Tab-separated table of C-alpha atoms in Angstrom:
chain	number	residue	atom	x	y	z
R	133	UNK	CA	0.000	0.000	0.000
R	134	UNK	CA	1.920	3.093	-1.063
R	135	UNK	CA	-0.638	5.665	0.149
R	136	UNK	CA	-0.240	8.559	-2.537
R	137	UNK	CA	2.246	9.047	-4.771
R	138	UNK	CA	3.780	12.054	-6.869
R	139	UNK	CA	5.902	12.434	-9.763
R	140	UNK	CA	8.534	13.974	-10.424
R	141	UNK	CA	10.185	15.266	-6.805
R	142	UNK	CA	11.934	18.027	-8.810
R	143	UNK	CA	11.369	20.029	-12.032
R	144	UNK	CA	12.645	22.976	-13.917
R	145	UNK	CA	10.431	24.589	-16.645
R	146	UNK	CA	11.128	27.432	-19.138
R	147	UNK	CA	8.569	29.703	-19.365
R	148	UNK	CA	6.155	28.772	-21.644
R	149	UNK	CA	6.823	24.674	-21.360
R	150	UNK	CA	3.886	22.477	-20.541
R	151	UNK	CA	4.397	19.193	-18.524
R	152	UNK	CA	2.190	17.302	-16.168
R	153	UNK	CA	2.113	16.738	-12.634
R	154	UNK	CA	1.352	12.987	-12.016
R	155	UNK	CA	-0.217	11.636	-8.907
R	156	UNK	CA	-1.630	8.741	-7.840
R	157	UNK	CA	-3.561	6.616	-5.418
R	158	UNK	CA	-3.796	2.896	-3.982
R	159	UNK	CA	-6.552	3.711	-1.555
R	160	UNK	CA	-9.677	3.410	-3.622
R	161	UNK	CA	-10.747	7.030	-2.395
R	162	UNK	CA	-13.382	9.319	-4.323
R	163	UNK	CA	-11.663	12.263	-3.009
R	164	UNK	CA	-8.808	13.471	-4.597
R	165	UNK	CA	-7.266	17.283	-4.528
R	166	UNK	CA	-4.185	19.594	-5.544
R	167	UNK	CA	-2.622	21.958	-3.602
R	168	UNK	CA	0.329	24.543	-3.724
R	169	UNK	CA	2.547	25.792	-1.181
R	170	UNK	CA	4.039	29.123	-1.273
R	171	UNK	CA	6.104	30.940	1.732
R	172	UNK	CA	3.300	33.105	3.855
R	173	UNK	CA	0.532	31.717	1.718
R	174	UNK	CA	-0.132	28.425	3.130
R	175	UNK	CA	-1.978	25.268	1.061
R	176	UNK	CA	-3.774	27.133	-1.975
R	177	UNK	CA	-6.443	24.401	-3.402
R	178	UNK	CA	-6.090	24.476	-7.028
R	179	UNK	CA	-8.877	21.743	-8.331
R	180	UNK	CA	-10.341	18.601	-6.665
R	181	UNK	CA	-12.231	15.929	-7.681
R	182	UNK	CA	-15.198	13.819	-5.822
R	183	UNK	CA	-14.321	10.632	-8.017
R	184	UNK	CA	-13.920	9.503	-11.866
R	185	UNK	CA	-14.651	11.738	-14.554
R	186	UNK	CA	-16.055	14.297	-12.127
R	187	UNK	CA	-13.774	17.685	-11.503
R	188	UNK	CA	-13.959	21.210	-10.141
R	189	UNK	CA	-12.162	24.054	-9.340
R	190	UNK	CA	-10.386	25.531	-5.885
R	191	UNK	CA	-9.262	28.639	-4.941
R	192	UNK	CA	-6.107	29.266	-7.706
R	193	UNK	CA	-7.263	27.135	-11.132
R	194	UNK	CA	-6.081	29.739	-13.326
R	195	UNK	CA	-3.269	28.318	-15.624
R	196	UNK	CA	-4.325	24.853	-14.458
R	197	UNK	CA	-5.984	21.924	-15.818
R	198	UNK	CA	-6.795	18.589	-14.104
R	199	UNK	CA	-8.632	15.258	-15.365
R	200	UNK	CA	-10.012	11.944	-13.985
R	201	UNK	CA	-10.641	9.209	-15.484
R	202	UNK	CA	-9.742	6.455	-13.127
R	203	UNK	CA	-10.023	6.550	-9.653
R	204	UNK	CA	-6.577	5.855	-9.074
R	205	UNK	CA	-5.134	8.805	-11.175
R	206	UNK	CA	-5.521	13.009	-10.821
R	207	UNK	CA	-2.850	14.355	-13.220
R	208	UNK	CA	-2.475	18.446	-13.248
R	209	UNK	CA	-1.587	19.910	-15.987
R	210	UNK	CA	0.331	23.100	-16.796
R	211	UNK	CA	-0.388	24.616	-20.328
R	212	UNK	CA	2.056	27.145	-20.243
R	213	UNK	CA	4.086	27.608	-17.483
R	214	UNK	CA	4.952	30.678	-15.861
R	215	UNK	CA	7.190	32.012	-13.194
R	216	UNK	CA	4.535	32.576	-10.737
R	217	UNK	CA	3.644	29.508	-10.974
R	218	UNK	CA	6.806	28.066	-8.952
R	219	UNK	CA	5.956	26.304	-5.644
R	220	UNK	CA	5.510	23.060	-4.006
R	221	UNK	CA	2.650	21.130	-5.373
R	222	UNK	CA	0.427	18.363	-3.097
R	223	UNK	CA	-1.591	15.835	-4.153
R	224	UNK	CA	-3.990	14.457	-1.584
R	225	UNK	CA	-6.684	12.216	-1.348
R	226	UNK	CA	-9.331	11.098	1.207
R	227	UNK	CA	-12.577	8.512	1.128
R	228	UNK	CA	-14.718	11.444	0.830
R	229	UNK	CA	-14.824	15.407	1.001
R	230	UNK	CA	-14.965	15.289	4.827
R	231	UNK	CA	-12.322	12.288	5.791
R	232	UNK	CA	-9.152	12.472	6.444
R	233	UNK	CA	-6.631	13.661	4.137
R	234	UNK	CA	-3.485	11.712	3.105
R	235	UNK	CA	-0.969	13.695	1.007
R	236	UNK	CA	2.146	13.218	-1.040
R	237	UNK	CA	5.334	13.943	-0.795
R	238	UNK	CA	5.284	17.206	-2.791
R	239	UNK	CA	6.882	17.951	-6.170
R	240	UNK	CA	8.705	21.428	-5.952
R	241	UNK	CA	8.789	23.478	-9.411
R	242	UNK	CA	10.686	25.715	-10.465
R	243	UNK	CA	9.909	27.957	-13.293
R	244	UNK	CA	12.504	30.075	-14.931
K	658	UNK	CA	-16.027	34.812	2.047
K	659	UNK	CA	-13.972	31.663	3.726
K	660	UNK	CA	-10.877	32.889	5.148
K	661	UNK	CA	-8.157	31.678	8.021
K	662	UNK	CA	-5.891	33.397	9.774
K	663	UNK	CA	-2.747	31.567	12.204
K	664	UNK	CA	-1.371	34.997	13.284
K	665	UNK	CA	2.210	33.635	14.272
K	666	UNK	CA	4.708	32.600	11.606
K	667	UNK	CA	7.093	31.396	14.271
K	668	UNK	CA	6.487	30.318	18.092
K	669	UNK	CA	9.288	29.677	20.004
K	670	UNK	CA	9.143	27.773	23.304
K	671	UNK	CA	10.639	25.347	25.772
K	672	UNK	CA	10.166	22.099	25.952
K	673	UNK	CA	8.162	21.504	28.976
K	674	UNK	CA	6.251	25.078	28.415
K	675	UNK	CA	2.728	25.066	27.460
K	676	UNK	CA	2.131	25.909	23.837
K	677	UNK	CA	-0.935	27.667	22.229
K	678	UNK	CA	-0.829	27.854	18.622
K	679	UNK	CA	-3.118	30.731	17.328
K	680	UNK	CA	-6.558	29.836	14.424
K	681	UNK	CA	-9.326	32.502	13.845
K	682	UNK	CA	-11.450	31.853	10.621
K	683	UNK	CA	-14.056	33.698	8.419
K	684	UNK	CA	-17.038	31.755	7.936
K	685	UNK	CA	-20.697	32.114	8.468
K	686	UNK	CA	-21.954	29.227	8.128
K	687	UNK	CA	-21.305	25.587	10.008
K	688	UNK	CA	-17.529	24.940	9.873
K	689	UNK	CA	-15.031	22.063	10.156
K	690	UNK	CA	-12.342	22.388	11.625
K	691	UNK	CA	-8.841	20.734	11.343
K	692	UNK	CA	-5.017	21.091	12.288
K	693	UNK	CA	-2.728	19.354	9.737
K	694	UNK	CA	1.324	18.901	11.381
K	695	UNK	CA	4.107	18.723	8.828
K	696	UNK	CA	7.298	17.354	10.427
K	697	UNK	CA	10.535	17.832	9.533
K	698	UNK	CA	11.362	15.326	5.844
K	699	UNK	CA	7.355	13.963	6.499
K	700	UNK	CA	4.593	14.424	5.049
K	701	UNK	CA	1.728	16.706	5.920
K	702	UNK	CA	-0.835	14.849	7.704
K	703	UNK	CA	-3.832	15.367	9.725
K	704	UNK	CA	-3.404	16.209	13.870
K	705	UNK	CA	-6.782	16.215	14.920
K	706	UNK	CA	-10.407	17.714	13.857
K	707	UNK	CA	-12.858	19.421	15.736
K	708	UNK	CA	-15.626	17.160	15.757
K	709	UNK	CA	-13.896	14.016	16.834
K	710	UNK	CA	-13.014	15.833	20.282
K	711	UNK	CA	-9.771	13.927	20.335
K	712	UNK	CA	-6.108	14.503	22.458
K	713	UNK	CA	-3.665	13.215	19.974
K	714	UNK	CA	0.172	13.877	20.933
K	715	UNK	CA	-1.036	15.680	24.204
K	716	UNK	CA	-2.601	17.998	21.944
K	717	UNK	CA	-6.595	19.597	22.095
K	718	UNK	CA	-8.583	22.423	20.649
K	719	UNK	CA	-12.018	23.272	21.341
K	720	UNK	CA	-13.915	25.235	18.461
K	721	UNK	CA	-14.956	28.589	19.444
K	722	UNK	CA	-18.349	29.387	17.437
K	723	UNK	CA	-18.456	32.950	19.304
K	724	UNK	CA	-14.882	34.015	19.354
K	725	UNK	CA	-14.414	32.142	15.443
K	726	UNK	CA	-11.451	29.899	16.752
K	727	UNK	CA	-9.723	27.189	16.829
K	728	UNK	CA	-6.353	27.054	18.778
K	729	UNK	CA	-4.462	24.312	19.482
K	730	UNK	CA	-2.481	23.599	22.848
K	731	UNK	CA	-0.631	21.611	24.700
K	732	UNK	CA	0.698	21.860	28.457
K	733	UNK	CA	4.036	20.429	28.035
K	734	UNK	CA	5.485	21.197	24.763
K	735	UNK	CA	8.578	18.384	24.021
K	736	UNK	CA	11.103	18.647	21.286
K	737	UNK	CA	9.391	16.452	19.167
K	738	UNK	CA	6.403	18.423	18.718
K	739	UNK	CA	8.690	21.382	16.690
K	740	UNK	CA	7.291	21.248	13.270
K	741	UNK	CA	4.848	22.878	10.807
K	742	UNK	CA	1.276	23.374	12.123
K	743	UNK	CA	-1.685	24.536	9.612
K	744	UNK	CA	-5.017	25.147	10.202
K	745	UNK	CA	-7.514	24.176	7.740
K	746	UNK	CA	-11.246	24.921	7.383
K	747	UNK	CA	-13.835	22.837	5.258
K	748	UNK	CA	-17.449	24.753	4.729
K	749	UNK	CA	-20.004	21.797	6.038
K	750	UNK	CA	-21.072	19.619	3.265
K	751	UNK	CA	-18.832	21.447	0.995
K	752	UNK	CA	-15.720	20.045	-0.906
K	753	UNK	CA	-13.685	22.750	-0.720
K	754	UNK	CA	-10.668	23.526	1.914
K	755	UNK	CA	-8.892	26.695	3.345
K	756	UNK	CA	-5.677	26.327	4.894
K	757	UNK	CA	-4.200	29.454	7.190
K	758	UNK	CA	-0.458	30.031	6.586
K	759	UNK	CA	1.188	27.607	9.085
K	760	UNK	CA	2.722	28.498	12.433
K	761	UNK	CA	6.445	27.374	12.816
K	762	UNK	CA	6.695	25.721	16.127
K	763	UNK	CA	10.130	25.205	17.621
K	764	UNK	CA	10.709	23.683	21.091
K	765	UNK	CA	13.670	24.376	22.850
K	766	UNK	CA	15.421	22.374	25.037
C-alpha cells in the first residue's frame, strides 16, 4: 500500500513549457485534490475531484488543468508555465470530502 | 467569504512550556475544523479535527463558534512536537478547503 504518490520530486520549466504533474492513489478514495505551497501563503487548493470523470475548481485554477478518469489517477496539468507559478505542489486524497486527508510527498517546481 | 488566519509565523518555546498555537477563521456558516502537522522530511498529515473531540500527541482544541477559533495547545510542549502546524477549514457539506499560513513551532530544550 503506497498511500499517494507524486511524480517527479523536482522540475525545472522554461517559461512557456507544458508538462504534467502525475499523482496517484492505492486507496480506492473518491476524493482526490491539488494543492500549492508558497512561503506566507499556506496550502492554496487548485482543483479537486469527488471521483472519476467528475472535476472542479479551488481557490487558484487559473493556468491549471486537471482530469479523472480512473479513480486511481488526478494528473495536473500546466499549459504554459509561468514564473509565478513556482511552488511546491500536493496531491492528496481522502474517502470522501470530509475524511481524512493523506498527502504526497510534494513535487517542488521551479519555473525560470 | 472563507478565510483563516494563524497569526504567528514562528512560536518559540521550551520544551516543557505550554504551547498555544493561534486559528481565527471567516465563515458564516457551520464549519469544520482541522489542524494538519508537517514534520521535519514527512509528510503533511492530519493532527486532529474538531468534531472528533480527540487529544492526539497531548494535543486539544475546542472550536470557538463565538470568538471564530480554533487554537491548538498543549501543556508540556517536548522537542518532538517542533514542526509545521496549519489550520484548515472545510465549509459543512462542501468540498472545498482553506488552509491558514502555518505556524512554525520550535521547542527548545
Amino acid at each position: 500500500n503506497a498511500g499517494v504518490t507524486q511524480t517527479p520530486k523536482f522540475q525545472v520549466l522554461k517559461t512557456g513549457q507544458s508538462m504534467t504533474l502525475q499523482c496517484a492513489q492505492d486507496m480506492n478514495h473518491e476524493y482526490m485534490s491539488w494543492y500549492r505551497q508558497d512561503p506566507g501563503m499556506g496550502l492554496r487548493l487548485i482543483h479537486y475531484s469527488v471521483g472519476a470523470g467528475i472535476t472542479d475548481q479551488g481557490e487558484v485554477p487559473n493556468g491549471y488543468n486537471v482530469s479523472r478518469s480512473t479513480t486511481e489517477d488526478f494528473p495536473l496539468r500546466l499549459l504554459s508555465a509561468a514564473p509565478s507559478q513556482t511552488s511546491v505542489y500536493f496531491c492528496a486524497s481522502s474517502r470522501t470530502s470530509g475524511d481524512t486527508q493523506y498527502f504526497g510527498p510534494g513535487t517542488r517546481l521551479t519555473v525560470l | 467569504a472563507q478565510r483563516v488566519t494563524q497569526p504567528e509565523k514562528l512560536l518559540s518555546v521550551f520544551k516543557g512550556a505550554p504551547v498555544e498555537l493561534k486559528c481565527n477563521y471567516s465563515y458564516s456558516g457551520s464549519p469544520e475544523l482541522f489542524w494538519y502537522v508537517q514534520y521535519s522530511r514527512q509528510r503533511l498529515q492530519l493532527l486532529l479535527r474538531h468534531i472528533s473531540r480527540e487529544s492526539i500527541k497531548g494535543f486539544t482544541a475546542d472550536l470557538n463558534k463565538g470568538e471564530t477559533s480554533f487554537h491548538l495547545k498543549k501543556p508540556f510542549a517536548q522537542e518532538e512536537d517542533s514542526a509545521m502546524y496549519y489550520c484548515a477549514l472545510r465549509p459543512y457539506n462542501f468540498n472545498k478547503f482553506y488552509f491558514g499560513s502555518g505556524t512554525k513551532l520550535n521547542v527548545k530544550p
